[in-house]
Each structure stands twice: as C-alpha cells, then as structure tokens.
Amino acid sequence: MTFETVIEARGVTKVFSTQRGLFRRRSVGARAVDGLNLTVRSGETLGLVGESGCGKSTTGRLLLRLIEPTAGSVLFNGRDLTELSTGELRSSRRQMQIIFQDPYGSLNPRMTIGDAIAEAYIIHGIGDRASRQRWVLEMLDLVRLPRSAVTRYPHEFSGGQRQRVGIARALALKPNFVVCDEAVSALDVSVQAQIINLLQDLQNELKLTYLFISHNLSVVRHISDRVAVMYLGRIVEIADVDALFTRPAHPYTQALLSAIPRSHPDEPRHRHPLTGDLPSALAIPKGCRFASRCPFVQNRCRTFDPPLDPTPDHSLVACHRAADGTLPAYSLNS
Amino acid sequence: MSAVISDPATASQSPTWHVASRLVHNRSFMIGAGLVLAIALLTLFAGWLAPFDPLRSSFRTRLRPPDATYWLGTDHFGRDILSRLLFGARISLTIGLLTALATGVAGTLIGATAGFFRPLDNPVMRLMDALMAFPAILLAIAVAAVLGASVPNVIIALAVATTPHTARIVRASVLIVREQEFVEAARALGATELRVLFRHVLPNALGPLIVRLTYVFATAILAEAALSFIGVGPPPPAPSFGSIIAQGRDFIAEAPWITIFPGFAIMVSVLGLNLLGDGLRDVLDPRMRT
C-alpha cells in the first residue's frame, strides 16, 4: 500500500525548560514530546488520543510549528518546516491550520465575525475589499452560519456557533491540513455531533486532511481513519481505527479501551484498569515508559526502550511483548 | 481592518457599546463624569466666565474677603481669586491631562515591549523597578529641579514619575492576553508579531490602563500643587491651583479664602476623577471590584 504523505514528524522533541532558583540558575526540562515519529496521509483523519498531559496538544502545535521543536524535523509536503525562515513559514501557513478547543477563548472579543474571518485574507494580501467580503459570506454559508453574523461580535453567539466561526477562519485560506485540537471537547453532546458532521462534510467537500486530537475515544472512533495512541510524549501504537478498537496491541491501548463506559452493565468488557499516575515528564523512566503501570511488565521492559515496530496487520506498536507475541491475548471477557 | 459588511438592520452591540451602556448605569461613574465635565466646561469658558483679569493687581483691593463683587475674595496683590481659579484650572487640568496622556503612551510602549517581547522583559522591568524605588513625588521634584520650572517640564517630571507603575500594569495585562487562544489563532493564520500585538493583544489589554490613567490624572493635579508649593511648579504670575495656594500660605491666618478655595477646587477635581476611575474599573475590570 502506498499513501501520499502530507506531514511527517521525524524524531520531534519538545523540552519545556523552566529556570529554577534566583541566583544559582539551573534548568529543569519537561520532555512534553520525546522523539516523536508520525506520518499523516493525504485525505485521512488521523485520531490522536492519550491521557491529559501526554503531549497531544503540544504535538499538534509542533506539527504546525506554532511552537519551536527542541529537536527533530517536520516535513510538510516534503519541505522541512523547521528550516523555513519566518517569512516562508508565514506564507506556508495558508496550507495548514488549527481549530481550537475553547470556542470562547479562540475568538478575539473585539473583532466582528466578519473581520475575524477576513483577517486570514488580509494577512496574506489576497483579494480586494469586495472579494474578501464575498469570500467571508461564502465561508459563513459553508459552516452553516447566517450571513448576518458578519457584523456581530463573538459574545453574541453560543459555543457551537463560535466553533463554526473558528472552523470558518481555519478553512478560509483553503488549507489542506487541519489540526483539530479537542475541537468538540468543550461542546454539549448534541452540538458535538453537529460539529463532527460539519467537519466530515467539509473534509469531503474540500479534500481536507485532519489530525484529530481528542481524549474522547468514542468521538475518535467515529471520525478517524487511523488512530495514534500517545503516552508520555511518544506514540505507542498506530493502527487503522477498526483494528485498534477491536485488536489493540499495546497494553496501554487495551487499558484505555477498557475505560470506555459501556451502554449496558452486562456487556462484556476487558478489565485491566490503569493504576497509578502518568510519570512526570521531568523524569521520564528508563526503558519502556509504560513499564511502571503495565500489568504485563518484564525485566527487559525496565531497561530497553521498545521501538515503534510494524505488526502483521499493518499497524505500528512499541512493546517488546507485543513484538514477539508473548502478550496475553486481548479479549473482552478476560 | 475593513468592516466587511454594514447592514443597519443587523447592526449589533460592539464590546465598546456594551461597556458604554453599563457605564451609564454606574452611579459612581456618572457622578464622577458629571463633576469632571462641569470642571472642564468651567475651565474651557474661563475667558467668558471670569469676572476679572486673573493677573490684574490692585493695591486698593488687596486681601478682600469674599463679597458681592469678589465672590471668592482677593489675594495680597488684589487679584480676584475666582478669576485666578478659573484660569488656574486650565494649567492644572492641562498638566493633569497631558501627564496622563504622556504616561499612557510611554507606559503602553514600555509595558507592551516587556510583556510581549520576552527577552526584553527582564532588562526593561528592572529599569522600571529602579525608578519605582524612588518615591514618585521625590522623583518628580528631582526631574523638575534639574529641568527647571516650566509647564512642559512639570509634565515631563510627573510623567517620568508615574510611568513605571503604568508600564507594570500594561505588562501584566499583556502577559494575560498573549496566552489566549485567539492570539495563537492569529499566529496560525500567519500574522506578524506586530499585527498580533496591535490588533489582538493591545486592544484587549488596555482596560486596566484606562482606569490607571484617571488615577494618574488626579495624582498629577495633586502633585502639581505640591511642586508649586515648594517652588518647582509652573512659574508665576500665571495661576495654577498649586501656585495660588503657595502664594496664600503667608496670609493663611488673615486671608484663609486664598488657600481654602483652590484647595476645595483640587478636592472636587480629584474626587470627580477618582469616582470616574472607580466606575470605569467596576465595568472594565470586574475582578478588582471590592
């Protein structure tokens, strides 16, 4: 199988360092993302899941170079984003956009909806006033907002409507890659469904590629073609959505899936709940980073860091025992 | 940026309009605004309202107590206190207003630079800290003494003294706004840093500054009086609130009206400005409400 790659992260690392001490400065670094490798294929929706604090949002921002990686490179349509000058990066932003989680914080309260969307065109010097006006109205139609919204301010809209504005702004420049960073997590369930449907419709109409970051596994299962599972700054498993949800290979993925609530108490479920907390990103353990919480841990796991290796069914997993097939079989009734 | 479409039928409440409608219902703001407006009008029309030339001295009318001709009495040169107060308000209020504007510009530039361009934060703010280590009035006296007594120099002195605190306030609110998602959204669209600063960060960070400037205005009027009183204020014979009081000092026992009325004028101006500022703060910055 061959796929056209839109964006590829190679060994991307982000260390957030904080200075401690007033006179004897020492640097303490939190490795939010640690040697991450990830490819997003053209036209797909790649779900990115993981616990709070595992580096999902940081990954999204690193892929767009909204924050500077400490190490590694990001190839966007074959060009290394980390090598671009500020000006080149700015013009390449036309092709990659982001939709934010918080519909209340992501719109400037002092700009009308029309101005917020038109800013995209003004920044890139596209079109004259009249054509910008026309495009803004087209964008409002596209996200199913009334055209009268154009002169209104964000505080006059509900969360779901604001999220539509955020989507219109992100899509105004006709990007081909969009990061949806918890784009529906702050919305009511009924509104979530509307926004997800809108995102899927727009993907078909505009041939978009999504990186869909969420901690909501049901939403990810619904919208994604492939899913990447992240743990402590690194991908531990990537698989097609059906394979991942029916045959999770990594013990962490299995644990995550077992945490999805069932609709009926008698429904079979696989029980091995996660214990303990995510280790601190300030002190990432040696060996496999999941070893401290893994029910199937062996001695080698505590010493050797497992690589992200392909499995027979075209997925990738980073686990010694999954790689040599010694992991107890995953079944719903164990 | 251009307003994309203007359709009066759907014209809506801008945040500015929203704030204005809340200010109208704020009693503190309305009383303060009324006082300030009244004083401003009196000052503006001083030329018509003043019954006498504020500089005309006459030996025969010296130290008259308030009566039907000289409503607020006369000073030791026989000059009408009411006329001097009306014209004095011009200088005092001009100093207050220009100090507030100068501080606003300087404080915004310095505070925004420190808050937005992080590498500059430490050097710039440590310099501000050093200035803040001096009591503001002492700093103003020192600057005024070095530059010499004149109205522009008094304004410079007061602006230098009030800028560090103002810069801190602007920096603090820039630090809050710069972390908001709409700022990141603007960067994601490809906006330049200057565009992000001027279109997204500053417009949302200036509420506390406006409140601060009403306070600077009031402080400047008081400080002008203090500087005049010790002789580094605007030079005589032109009247200002402070210089009228300073000249009445020697006659305070036999002609208290020379000092009482300008003192009262200062009180009313400062009270009006402070009420105005309190009202603005309640509306613009609800977190600070007590």
PDB file of N, CA, C and O in Angstrom, chain A residues 146-186:
ATOM      1  N   PRO A 146     -25.662  32.027   9.669  1.00  0.00           N
ATOM      2  CA  PRO A 146     -26.381  33.046   8.906  1.00  0.00           C
ATOM      3  C   PRO A 146     -25.430  34.150   8.458  1.00  0.00           C
ATOM      4  O   PRO A 146     -24.490  34.492   9.170  1.00  0.00           O
ATOM      5  N   ARG A 147     -25.696  34.715   7.274  1.00  0.00           N
ATOM      6  CA  ARG A 147     -24.819  35.768   6.755  1.00  0.00           C
ATOM      7  C   ARG A 147     -24.834  37.009   7.636  1.00  0.00           C
ATOM      8  O   ARG A 147     -23.889  37.786   7.631  1.00  0.00           O
ATOM      9  N   SER A 148     -25.910  37.181   8.404  1.00  0.00           N
ATOM     10  CA  SER A 148     -25.995  38.353   9.275  1.00  0.00           C
ATOM     11  C   SER A 148     -24.932  38.306  10.371  1.00  0.00           C
ATOM     12  O   SER A 148     -24.653  39.316  11.022  1.00  0.00           O
ATOM     13  N   ALA A 149     -24.299  37.153  10.576  1.00  0.00           N
ATOM     14  CA  ALA A 149     -23.286  37.032  11.621  1.00  0.00           C
ATOM     15  C   ALA A 149     -22.098  37.938  11.350  1.00  0.00           C
ATOM     16  O   ALA A 149     -21.339  38.272  12.254  1.00  0.00           O
ATOM     17  N   VAL A 150     -21.951  38.373  10.113  1.00  0.00           N
ATOM     18  CA  VAL A 150     -20.722  39.037   9.689  1.00  0.00           C
ATOM     19  C   VAL A 150     -20.415  40.308  10.494  1.00  0.00           C
ATOM     20  O   VAL A 150     -19.258  40.596  10.811  1.00  0.00           O
ATOM     21  N   THR A 151     -21.446  41.039  10.908  1.00  0.00           N
ATOM     22  CA  THR A 151     -21.189  42.270  11.661  1.00  0.00           C
ATOM     23  C   THR A 151     -21.341  42.061  13.164  1.00  0.00           C
ATOM     24  O   THR A 151     -21.320  43.013  13.918  1.00  0.00           O
ATOM     25  N   ARG A 152     -21.537  40.839  13.585  1.00  0.00           N
ATOM     26  CA  ARG A 152     -21.747  40.601  15.016  1.00  0.00           C
ATOM     27  C   ARG A 152     -20.452  40.225  15.713  1.00  0.00           C
ATOM     28  O   ARG A 152     -19.473  39.860  15.093  1.00  0.00           O
ATOM     29  N   TYR A 153     -20.501  40.341  17.037  1.00  0.00           N
ATOM     30  CA  TYR A 153     -19.323  40.050  17.855  1.00  0.00           C
ATOM     31  C   TYR A 153     -19.465  38.683  18.523  1.00  0.00           C
ATOM     32  O   TYR A 153     -20.583  38.214  18.740  1.00  0.00           O
ATOM     33  N   PRO A 154     -18.317  38.066  18.872  1.00  0.00           N
ATOM     34  CA  PRO A 154     -18.361  36.700  19.405  1.00  0.00           C
ATOM     35  C   PRO A 154     -19.311  36.525  20.594  1.00  0.00           C
ATOM     36  O   PRO A 154     -19.939  35.482  20.713  1.00  0.00           O
ATOM     37  N   HIS A 155     -19.408  37.550  21.469  1.00  0.00           N
ATOM     38  CA  HIS A 155     -20.205  37.325  22.684  1.00  0.00           C
ATOM     39  C   HIS A 155     -21.687  37.139  22.397  1.00  0.00           C
ATOM     40  O   HIS A 155     -22.451  36.773  23.280  1.00  0.00           O
ATOM     41  N   GLU A 156     -22.086  37.397  21.151  1.00  0.00           N
ATOM     42  CA  GLU A 156     -23.493  37.236  20.804  1.00  0.00           C
ATOM     43  C   GLU A 156     -23.826  35.815  20.353  1.00  0.00           C
ATOM     44  O   GLU A 156     -24.959  35.539  19.984  1.00  0.00           O
ATOM     45  N   PHE A 157     -22.812  34.923  20.366  1.00  0.00           N
ATOM     46  CA  PHE A 157     -23.034  33.579  19.833  1.00  0.00           C
ATOM     47  C   PHE A 157     -22.835  32.510  20.894  1.00  0.00           C
ATOM     48  O   PHE A 157     -22.143  32.713  21.882  1.00  0.00           O
ATOM     49  N   SER A 158     -23.460  31.330  20.628  1.00  0.00           N
ATOM     50  CA  SER A 158     -23.293  30.194  21.529  1.00  0.00           C
ATOM     51  C   SER A 158     -21.968  29.500  21.231  1.00  0.00           C
ATOM     52  O   SER A 158     -21.313  29.785  20.229  1.00  0.00           O
ATOM     53  N   GLY A 159     -21.606  28.562  22.118  1.00  0.00           N
ATOM     54  CA  GLY A 159     -20.354  27.837  21.942  1.00  0.00           C
ATOM     55  C   GLY A 159     -20.264  27.139  20.595  1.00  0.00           C
ATOM     56  O   GLY A 159     -19.248  27.203  19.908  1.00  0.00           O
ATOM     57  N   GLY A 160     -21.357  26.468  20.202  1.00  0.00           N
ATOM     58  CA  GLY A 160     -21.340  25.741  18.934  1.00  0.00           C
ATOM     59  C   GLY A 160     -21.199  26.678  17.744  1.00  0.00           C
ATOM     60  O   GLY A 160     -20.461  26.400  16.802  1.00  0.00           O
ATOM     61  N   GLN A 161     -21.884  27.828  17.820  1.00  0.00           N
ATOM     62  CA  GLN A 161     -21.785  28.804  16.724  1.00  0.00           C
ATOM     63  C   GLN A 161     -20.385  29.388  16.640  1.00  0.00           C
ATOM     64  O   GLN A 161     -19.828  29.582  15.558  1.00  0.00           O
ATOM     65  N   ARG A 162     -19.801  29.667  17.814  1.00  0.00           N
ATOM     66  CA  ARG A 162     -18.435  30.193  17.811  1.00  0.00           C
ATOM     67  C   ARG A 162     -17.471  29.189  17.217  1.00  0.00           C
ATOM     68  O   ARG A 162     -16.527  29.545  16.516  1.00  0.00           O
ATOM     69  N   GLN A 163     -17.723  27.896  17.519  1.00  0.00           N
ATOM     70  CA  GLN A 163     -16.830  26.883  16.978  1.00  0.00           C
ATOM     71  C   GLN A 163     -16.935  26.861  15.460  1.00  0.00           C
ATOM     72  O   GLN A 163     -15.949  26.669  14.764  1.00  0.00           O
ATOM     73  N   ARG A 164     -18.132  27.130  14.935  1.00  0.00           N
ATOM     74  CA  ARG A 164     -18.291  27.219  13.488  1.00  0.00           C
ATOM     75  C   ARG A 164     -17.481  28.401  12.938  1.00  0.00           C
ATOM     76  O   ARG A 164     -16.892  28.310  11.858  1.00  0.00           O
ATOM     77  N   VAL A 165     -17.467  29.494  13.679  1.00  0.00           N
ATOM     78  CA  VAL A 165     -16.664  30.643  13.251  1.00  0.00           C
ATOM     79  C   VAL A 165     -15.183  30.249  13.220  1.00  0.00           C
ATOM     80  O   VAL A 165     -14.461  30.547  12.261  1.00  0.00           O
ATOM     81  N   GLY A 166     -14.758  29.534  14.278  1.00  0.00           N
ATOM     82  CA  GLY A 166     -13.366  29.078  14.336  1.00  0.00           C
ATOM     83  C   GLY A 166     -13.033  28.197  13.140  1.00  0.00           C
ATOM     84  O   GLY A 166     -11.940  28.270  12.574  1.00  0.00           O
ATOM     85  N   ILE A 167     -13.979  27.364  12.756  1.00  0.00           N
ATOM     86  CA  ILE A 167     -13.762  26.476  11.604  1.00  0.00           C
ATOM     87  C   ILE A 167     -13.685  27.307  10.315  1.00  0.00           C
ATOM     88  O   ILE A 167     -12.800  27.109   9.479  1.00  0.00           O
ATOM     89  N   ALA A 168     -14.608  28.287  10.198  1.00  0.00           N
ATOM     90  CA  ALA A 168     -14.599  29.142   9.004  1.00  0.00           C
ATOM     91  C   ALA A 168     -13.267  29.872   8.888  1.00  0.00           C
ATOM     92  O   ALA A 168     -12.686  29.969   7.799  1.00  0.00           O
ATOM     93  N   ARG A 169     -12.761  30.382  10.019  1.00  0.00           N
ATOM     94  CA  ARG A 169     -11.482  31.095   9.986  1.00  0.00           C
ATOM     95  C   ARG A 169     -10.355  30.156   9.559  1.00  0.00           C
ATOM     96  O   ARG A 169      -9.497  30.516   8.747  1.00  0.00           O
ATOM     97  N   ALA A 170     -10.378  28.927  10.113  1.00  0.00           N
ATOM     98  CA  ALA A 170      -9.302  27.988   9.793  1.00  0.00           C
ATOM     99  C   ALA A 170      -9.350  27.571   8.321  1.00  0.00           C
ATOM    100  O   ALA A 170      -8.318  27.324   7.711  1.00  0.00           O
ATOM    101  N   LEU A 171     -10.579  27.492   7.758  1.00  0.00           N
ATOM    102  CA  LEU A 171     -10.690  26.989   6.390  1.00  0.00           C
ATOM    103  C   LEU A 171     -10.677  28.102   5.350  1.00  0.00           C
ATOM    104  O   LEU A 171     -10.671  27.831   4.151  1.00  0.00           O
ATOM    105  N   ALA A 172     -10.676  29.369   5.813  1.00  0.00           N
ATOM    106  CA  ALA A 172     -10.783  30.500   4.891  1.00  0.00           C
ATOM    107  C   ALA A 172      -9.701  30.458   3.820  1.00  0.00           C
ATOM    108  O   ALA A 172      -9.940  30.833   2.674  1.00  0.00           O
ATOM    109  N   LEU A 173      -8.506  30.001   4.184  1.00  0.00           N
ATOM    110  CA  LEU A 173      -7.391  30.028   3.247  1.00  0.00           C
ATOM    111  C   LEU A 173      -7.294  28.741   2.432  1.00  0.00           C
ATOM    112  O   LEU A 173      -6.308  28.524   1.735  1.00  0.00           O
ATOM    113  N   LYS A 174      -8.325  27.893   2.531  1.00  0.00           N
ATOM    114  CA  LYS A 174      -8.331  26.606   1.822  1.00  0.00           C
ATOM    115  C   LYS A 174      -7.059  25.809   2.107  1.00  0.00           C
ATOM    116  O   LYS A 174      -6.281  25.500   1.193  1.00  0.00           O
ATOM    117  N   PRO A 175      -6.849  25.476   3.365  1.00  0.00           N
ATOM    118  CA  PRO A 175      -5.661  24.690   3.731  1.00  0.00           C
ATOM    119  C   PRO A 175      -5.876  23.242   3.298  1.00  0.00           C
ATOM    120  O   PRO A 175      -7.001  22.858   2.955  1.00  0.00           O
ATOM    121  N   ASN A 176      -4.796  22.432   3.272  1.00  0.00           N
ATOM    122  CA  ASN A 176      -5.082  21.018   3.058  1.00  0.00           C
ATOM    123  C   ASN A 176      -4.856  20.182   4.304  1.00  0.00           C
ATOM    124  O   ASN A 176      -5.289  19.047   4.375  1.00  0.00           O
ATOM    125  N   PHE A 177      -4.210  20.774   5.322  1.00  0.00           N
ATOM    126  CA  PHE A 177      -4.017  20.033   6.566  1.00  0.00           C
ATOM    127  C   PHE A 177      -4.558  20.854   7.726  1.00  0.00           C
ATOM    128  O   PHE A 177      -4.220  22.031   7.874  1.00  0.00           O
ATOM    129  N   VAL A 178      -5.431  20.245   8.541  1.00  0.00           N
ATOM    130  CA  VAL A 178      -6.028  20.968   9.663  1.00  0.00           C
ATOM    131  C   VAL A 178      -5.856  20.145  10.934  1.00  0.00           C
ATOM    132  O   VAL A 178      -6.190  18.963  10.970  1.00  0.00           O
ATOM    133  N   VAL A 179      -5.307  20.778  11.960  1.00  0.00           N
ATOM    134  CA  VAL A 179      -5.238  20.150  13.274  1.00  0.00           C
ATOM    135  C   VAL A 179      -6.500  20.535  14.032  1.00  0.00           C
ATOM    136  O   VAL A 179      -6.798  21.713  14.190  1.00  0.00           O
ATOM    137  N   CYS A 180      -7.262  19.535  14.468  1.00  0.00           N
ATOM    138  CA  CYS A 180      -8.433  19.809  15.304  1.00  0.00           C
ATOM    139  C   CYS A 180      -8.044  19.470  16.733  1.00  0.00           C
ATOM    140  O   CYS A 180      -7.992  18.299  17.109  1.00  0.00           O
ATOM    141  N   ASP A 181      -7.719  20.484  17.512  1.00  0.00           N
ATOM    142  CA  ASP A 181      -7.219  20.240  18.858  1.00  0.00           C
ATOM    143  C   ASP A 181      -8.381  20.229  19.846  1.00  0.00           C
ATOM    144  O   ASP A 181      -8.820  21.269  20.295  1.00  0.00           O
ATOM    145  N   GLU A 182      -8.858  19.053  20.171  1.00  0.00           N
ATOM    146  CA  GLU A 182     -10.013  18.907  21.069  1.00  0.00           C
ATOM    147  C   GLU A 182     -11.158  19.799  20.570  1.00  0.00           C
ATOM    148  O   GLU A 182     -11.830  20.459  21.359  1.00  0.00           O
ATOM    149  N   ALA A 183     -11.386  19.765  19.249  1.00  0.00           N
ATOM    150  CA  ALA A 183     -12.282  20.748  18.654  1.00  0.00           C
ATOM    151  C   ALA A 183     -13.720  20.630  19.119  1.00  0.00           C
ATOM    152  O   ALA A 183     -14.491  21.575  18.991  1.00  0.00           O
ATOM    153  N   VAL A 184     -14.113  19.478  19.654  1.00  0.00           N
ATOM    154  CA  VAL A 184     -15.504  19.375  20.103  1.00  0.00           C
ATOM    155  C   VAL A 184     -15.605  19.118  21.603  1.00  0.00           C
ATOM    156  O   VAL A 184     -16.700  19.007  22.141  1.00  0.00           O
ATOM    157  N   SER A 185     -14.454  19.052  22.287  1.00  0.00           N
ATOM    158  CA  SER A 185     -14.475  18.625  23.687  1.00  0.00           C
ATOM    159  C   SER A 185     -15.207  19.591  24.607  1.00  0.00           C
ATOM    160  O   SER A 185     -15.724  19.202  25.642  1.00  0.00           O
ATOM    161  N   ALA A 186     -15.251  20.886  24.227  1.00  0.00           N
ATOM    162  CA  ALA A 186     -15.867  21.860  25.122  1.00  0.00           C
ATOM    163  C   ALA A 186     -17.353  22.031  24.840  1.00  0.00           C
ATOM    164  O   ALA A 186     -18.000  22.853  25.464  1.00  0.00           O
TER     165      ALA A 186
END
